[in-house]
Coordinates of C-alpha atoms and ligand atoms in Angstrom, one line a residue:
X21 CA -70.6 128.0 -68.7
X22 CA -68.3 130.2 -66.1
X23 CA -65.0 130.6 -67.0
X24 CA -63.0 127.9 -64.9
X25 CA -59.7 126.0 -64.9
X26 CA -58.5 122.6 -64.2
X27 CA -55.3 123.3 -62.1
X28 CA -54.0 127.1 -61.1
X29 CA -52.4 127.9 -65.2
X30 CA -48.9 130.2 -65.8
X31 CA -50.3 133.5 -67.0
X32 CA -48.8 137.4 -67.3
X33 CA -49.9 140.7 -66.6
X34 CA -47.8 143.7 -66.9
X35 CA -45.7 146.1 -65.5
X36 CA -48.3 148.1 -65.5
X37 CA -51.5 146.1 -64.5
X38 CA -48.7 145.6 -61.7
X39 CA -48.9 149.2 -60.6
X40 CA -52.5 149.3 -61.5
X41 CA -54.0 146.0 -58.4
X42 CA -51.7 146.8 -56.2
X43 CA -51.7 150.7 -55.8
X44 CA -47.5 150.9 -56.1
X45 CA -46.4 154.2 -55.2
X46 CA -43.1 155.4 -57.2
X47 CA -42.5 155.2 -53.7
X48 CA -43.9 151.2 -52.7
X49 CA -41.2 150.8 -56.6
X50 CA -38.4 151.7 -54.6
X51 CA -38.7 149.3 -51.6
X52 CA -37.2 145.7 -52.1
X53 CA -39.9 143.8 -53.5
X54 CA -41.4 139.9 -53.3
X55 CA -44.1 138.3 -55.9
X56 CA -45.2 135.2 -54.8
X57 CA -46.9 132.9 -57.9
X58 CA -46.3 135.7 -60.3
X59 CA -45.0 133.1 -63.1
X60 CA -44.8 134.5 -66.4
X61 CA -45.4 137.7 -65.8
X62 CA -43.5 141.2 -66.8
X63 CA -43.2 142.9 -62.9
X64 CA -40.1 141.6 -62.2
X65 CA -38.1 142.1 -65.7
X66 CA -39.3 146.2 -66.5
X67 CA -38.4 147.0 -62.1
X68 CA -35.8 145.3 -62.2
X69 CA -34.8 147.8 -65.7
X70 CA -36.2 150.3 -64.0
X71 CA -33.9 150.0 -61.1
X72 CA -36.5 148.1 -58.3
X73 CA -35.1 145.6 -56.2
X74 CA -37.5 142.8 -56.7
X75 CA -37.2 138.5 -56.5
X76 CA -40.3 136.1 -57.6
X77 CA -41.3 133.1 -56.3
X78 CA -43.2 130.0 -58.6
X79 CA -43.0 126.3 -58.7
X80 CA -42.8 127.5 -62.4
X81 CA -39.3 128.3 -62.1
X82 CA -37.5 125.4 -61.0
X83 CA -38.4 124.2 -65.6
X84 CA -35.9 126.2 -67.9
X85 CA -37.6 129.0 -70.6
X86 CA -38.4 126.3 -73.6
X87 CA -40.3 124.5 -70.8
X88 CA -42.8 127.5 -69.1
X89 CA -42.9 128.5 -72.9
X90 CA -44.6 125.3 -74.1
X91 CA -46.4 125.4 -70.5
X92 CA -47.4 129.3 -71.8
X93 CA -48.3 127.8 -75.6
X94 CA -50.7 124.9 -73.9
X95 CA -52.4 127.4 -71.8
X96 CA -53.2 130.0 -74.8
X97 CA -56.4 128.3 -77.0
X98 CA -57.3 127.5 -73.4
X99 CA -57.5 131.0 -71.1
X100 CA -58.8 132.6 -75.3
X101 CA -61.1 130.0 -75.9
X102 CA -63.0 130.9 -72.2
X103 CA -62.5 134.5 -72.4
X104 CA -64.5 134.8 -75.5
X105 CA -67.5 132.8 -74.1
X106 CA -67.4 134.6 -70.9
X107 CA -66.5 138.2 -72.3
X108 CA -69.4 139.5 -70.5
X109 CA -67.1 138.2 -66.9
X110 CA -65.1 141.3 -67.8
X111 CA -64.2 145.0 -68.4
X112 CA -63.3 146.0 -71.2
X113 CA -62.2 149.1 -71.5
X114 CA -58.3 150.4 -71.8
X115 CA -57.8 145.7 -72.9
X116 CA -60.3 146.4 -75.8
X117 CA -60.8 142.7 -77.2
X118 CA -60.2 138.7 -76.6
X119 CA -57.7 139.3 -79.8
X120 CA -55.8 142.1 -78.3
X121 CA -55.6 140.5 -74.7
X122 CA -54.0 137.4 -76.4
X123 CA -51.5 139.9 -78.0
X124 CA -51.3 141.9 -74.2
X125 CA -50.5 138.9 -72.6
X126 CA -47.6 137.0 -75.8
X127 CA -45.6 140.0 -75.2
X128 CA -45.5 140.5 -71.6
X129 CA -44.8 136.6 -71.9
X130 CA -41.8 136.6 -74.5
X131 CA -40.1 139.4 -72.4
X132 CA -40.8 137.3 -69.6
X133 CA -39.5 134.3 -70.9
X134 CA -36.9 136.9 -72.2
X135 CA -35.5 138.1 -68.7
X136 CA -36.2 134.6 -67.2
X137 CA -32.1 133.1 -67.9
X138 CA -30.2 136.1 -66.5
X139 CA -32.5 136.7 -63.9
X140 CA -32.3 133.2 -62.1
X141 CA -29.2 133.5 -62.7
X142 CA -28.9 136.9 -60.5
X143 CA -31.8 134.6 -57.9
X144 CA -34.0 136.9 -58.9
X145 CA -36.5 134.3 -60.1
X146 CA -36.7 131.4 -57.6
X147 CA -38.5 128.5 -57.8
X148 CA -40.5 128.2 -53.8
X149 CA -44.1 128.2 -53.4
X150 CA -46.4 128.6 -50.5
X151 CA -47.2 128.5 -47.6
X152 CA -43.5 127.6 -46.7
X153 CA -40.7 129.4 -48.4
X154 CA -36.8 130.3 -47.6
X155 CA -36.2 133.4 -46.3
X156 CA -35.0 135.0 -43.6
X157 CA -37.9 137.1 -42.0
X158 CA -39.0 141.2 -42.9
X159 CA -36.3 140.5 -45.7
X160 CA -38.9 142.9 -48.3
X161 CA -40.5 145.5 -47.0
X162 CA -43.8 144.8 -49.7
X163 CA -45.0 140.8 -50.7
X164 CA -48.2 140.9 -54.2
X165 CA -50.0 137.5 -55.2
X166 CA -51.0 138.2 -58.0
X167 CA -54.3 136.0 -59.5
X168 CA -52.9 133.2 -56.8
X169 CA -54.8 133.5 -53.4
X170 CA -58.5 134.3 -53.9
X171 CA -58.7 134.0 -57.6
X172 CA -58.3 130.2 -56.9
X173 CA -60.8 129.3 -54.1
X174 CA -62.1 126.2 -55.6
X175 CA -58.1 125.0 -55.6
X176 CA -56.5 126.8 -52.5
X177 CA -58.6 126.1 -49.9
X178 CA -58.9 128.5 -46.6
X179 CA -56.2 126.6 -44.6
X180 CA -53.4 126.9 -48.0
X181 CA -54.5 130.6 -48.0
X182 CA -53.9 131.2 -44.3
X183 CA -50.4 129.7 -43.8
X184 CA -49.4 130.9 -47.2
X185 CA -50.5 134.8 -45.7
X186 CA -48.9 134.4 -42.3
X187 CA -46.6 133.5 -44.5
X188 CA -45.7 136.5 -46.9
X189 CA -46.6 137.9 -43.2
X190 CA -43.7 136.8 -41.9
X191 CA -41.1 137.6 -44.5
X192 CA -42.5 141.3 -45.7
X193 CA -44.0 144.0 -43.6
X194 CA -46.7 144.1 -46.0
X195 CA -48.9 141.3 -47.9
X196 CA -50.9 143.1 -50.9
X197 CA -53.6 140.4 -52.8
X198 CA -55.1 140.8 -56.0
X199 CA -58.0 140.1 -57.0
X200 CA -60.8 139.5 -54.5
X201 CA -62.4 137.4 -56.9
X202 CA -62.0 133.9 -57.7
X203 CA -63.0 132.5 -61.5
X204 CA -65.6 133.4 -62.7
X205 CA -65.8 136.2 -61.5
X206 CA -67.0 135.8 -58.8
X207 CA -66.4 137.6 -54.6
X208 CA -64.0 134.3 -53.0
X209 CA -66.1 132.6 -49.7
X210 CA -62.1 132.9 -48.9
X211 CA -62.4 136.7 -48.3
X212 CA -63.9 137.4 -45.1
X213 CA -62.9 134.3 -42.6
X214 CA -59.1 135.4 -44.1
X215 CA -60.0 138.6 -42.9
X216 CA -61.3 137.8 -39.5
X217 CA -58.5 135.3 -39.3
X218 CA -55.8 137.8 -39.6
X219 CA -57.8 140.2 -37.6
X220 CA -58.1 138.3 -34.7
X221 CA -54.0 137.8 -34.8
X222 CA -53.6 141.4 -34.2
X223 CA -52.7 142.2 -37.9
X224 CA -53.9 145.3 -39.7
X225 CA -56.1 144.3 -42.8
X226 CA -58.0 146.3 -45.0
X227 CA -60.1 145.8 -48.7
X228 CA -58.5 148.5 -51.4
X229 CA -60.2 150.0 -53.9
X230 CA -57.5 149.9 -57.0
X231 CA -57.4 151.5 -60.2
X232 CA -57.7 149.0 -62.7
X233 CA -60.4 146.8 -63.2
X234 CA -60.6 143.6 -65.8
X235 CA -62.2 140.5 -64.3
X236 CA -65.9 142.2 -63.6
X237 CA -66.1 143.4 -60.1
X238 CA -62.8 143.6 -58.8
X239 CA -61.6 146.1 -58.8
X240 CA -60.6 145.8 -55.1
X241 CA -57.1 144.8 -53.2
X242 CA -56.7 143.5 -49.9
X243 CA -53.9 145.3 -47.3
X244 CA -52.6 142.7 -44.1
X245 CA -49.7 144.3 -42.4
X246 CA -48.6 144.0 -38.5
X247 CA -49.5 146.2 -36.0
X248 CA -46.9 148.0 -34.8
X249 CA -45.9 148.0 -31.6
X250 CA -48.1 150.4 -29.4
X251 CA -51.2 150.6 -31.5
X252 CA -53.2 148.0 -31.3
X253 CA -55.6 146.5 -34.0
X254 CA -58.6 148.2 -33.4
X255 CA -57.3 151.4 -33.6
X256 CA -55.8 151.2 -37.1
X257 CA -59.7 150.1 -38.1
X258 CA -60.3 152.9 -36.8
X259 CA -58.4 154.9 -39.9
X260 CA -58.8 152.2 -42.5
X261 CA -60.7 152.9 -45.2
X262 CA -63.7 150.1 -46.3
Ligands
SAM307 C1 -52.1 132.4 -63.1 S1 -50.8 132.6 -63.3 C2 -50.5 134.2 -62.5 C3 -49.4 134.9 -62.4 C4 -49.2 136.4 -62.7 N1 -48.6 136.4 -60.7 C5 -49.9 137.2 -62.6 O1 -50.7 138.2 -62.3 O2 -49.7 137.9 -63.9 C6 -50.5 132.1 -61.4 C7 -49.2 131.5 -61.0 O3 -49.1 131.0 -59.2 C8 -47.9 130.1 -59.4 N2 -48.8 129.1 -58.1 C9 -49.3 127.6 -58.5 N3 -49.4 127.7 -57.4 C10 -48.2 128.7 -56.8 C11 -47.5 127.9 -54.8 N4 -48.1 127.3 -54.1 N5 -46.7 129.2 -54.6 C12 -46.8 130.0 -55.8 N6 -46.4 130.0 -56.7 C13 -47.2 129.7 -57.3 C14 -48.1 129.4 -61.0 O4 -47.7 128.6 -61.4 C15 -48.6 130.1 -61.9 O5 -47.4 130.2 -62.4

């Protein structure tokens, strides 16, 4: 049976994985960034140490560090078991084995848990849930969604995706979503209708290849930007990469 989960789980990727998944440049990392559904990822902690400006939102931030640690521990065995059962769905290139994956993820999540109390009191970890975000328009330059939208297409319907992305576009100049696959490493059925919806609403939507592939075939992100005044979506489509 392909990789599947009953619910959306807290699971955390590293700063470097975020950089690769979203093809973040040095310049991108100087901009105000929103991470939507960052969970116990290491991106916020590490970018903050590097002097960046980042806010993460996730419903799990309503809980304390101990409760989140307990949820991670409950999740860990199930994710490892399913990864072992479905090893063929992944590319064992940078991460060479299921054991190494487990060690790497737990190190990242421990880093998050250490940073969480300070980050929460600094307002870097906010308990908010897409599709309703409590920020003024254009608060961020970049909004990133890793392993939530599209990945959980079986849990979150097309309406949720459209509302969540519209809200991310309201609060941020540009939105990047990775991966375009769902659990089981098959293409998400929501990618095409989302692309059509936002192009029809005059947004620029591009599929961009990125230097990251762990789920087999998961090496593209979706970039969605408001079209600048004076340019039409059609003009920009001509310049889009495949
Ligand atoms: C699989 S984790 C991914 C964590 C991180 N982005 C990464 O890639 O390492 C998915 C996260 O999405 C969060 N989540 C679930 N529903 C959400 C919603 N409506 N808005 C924001 N985050 C949500 C979960 O709590 C969980 O922490």
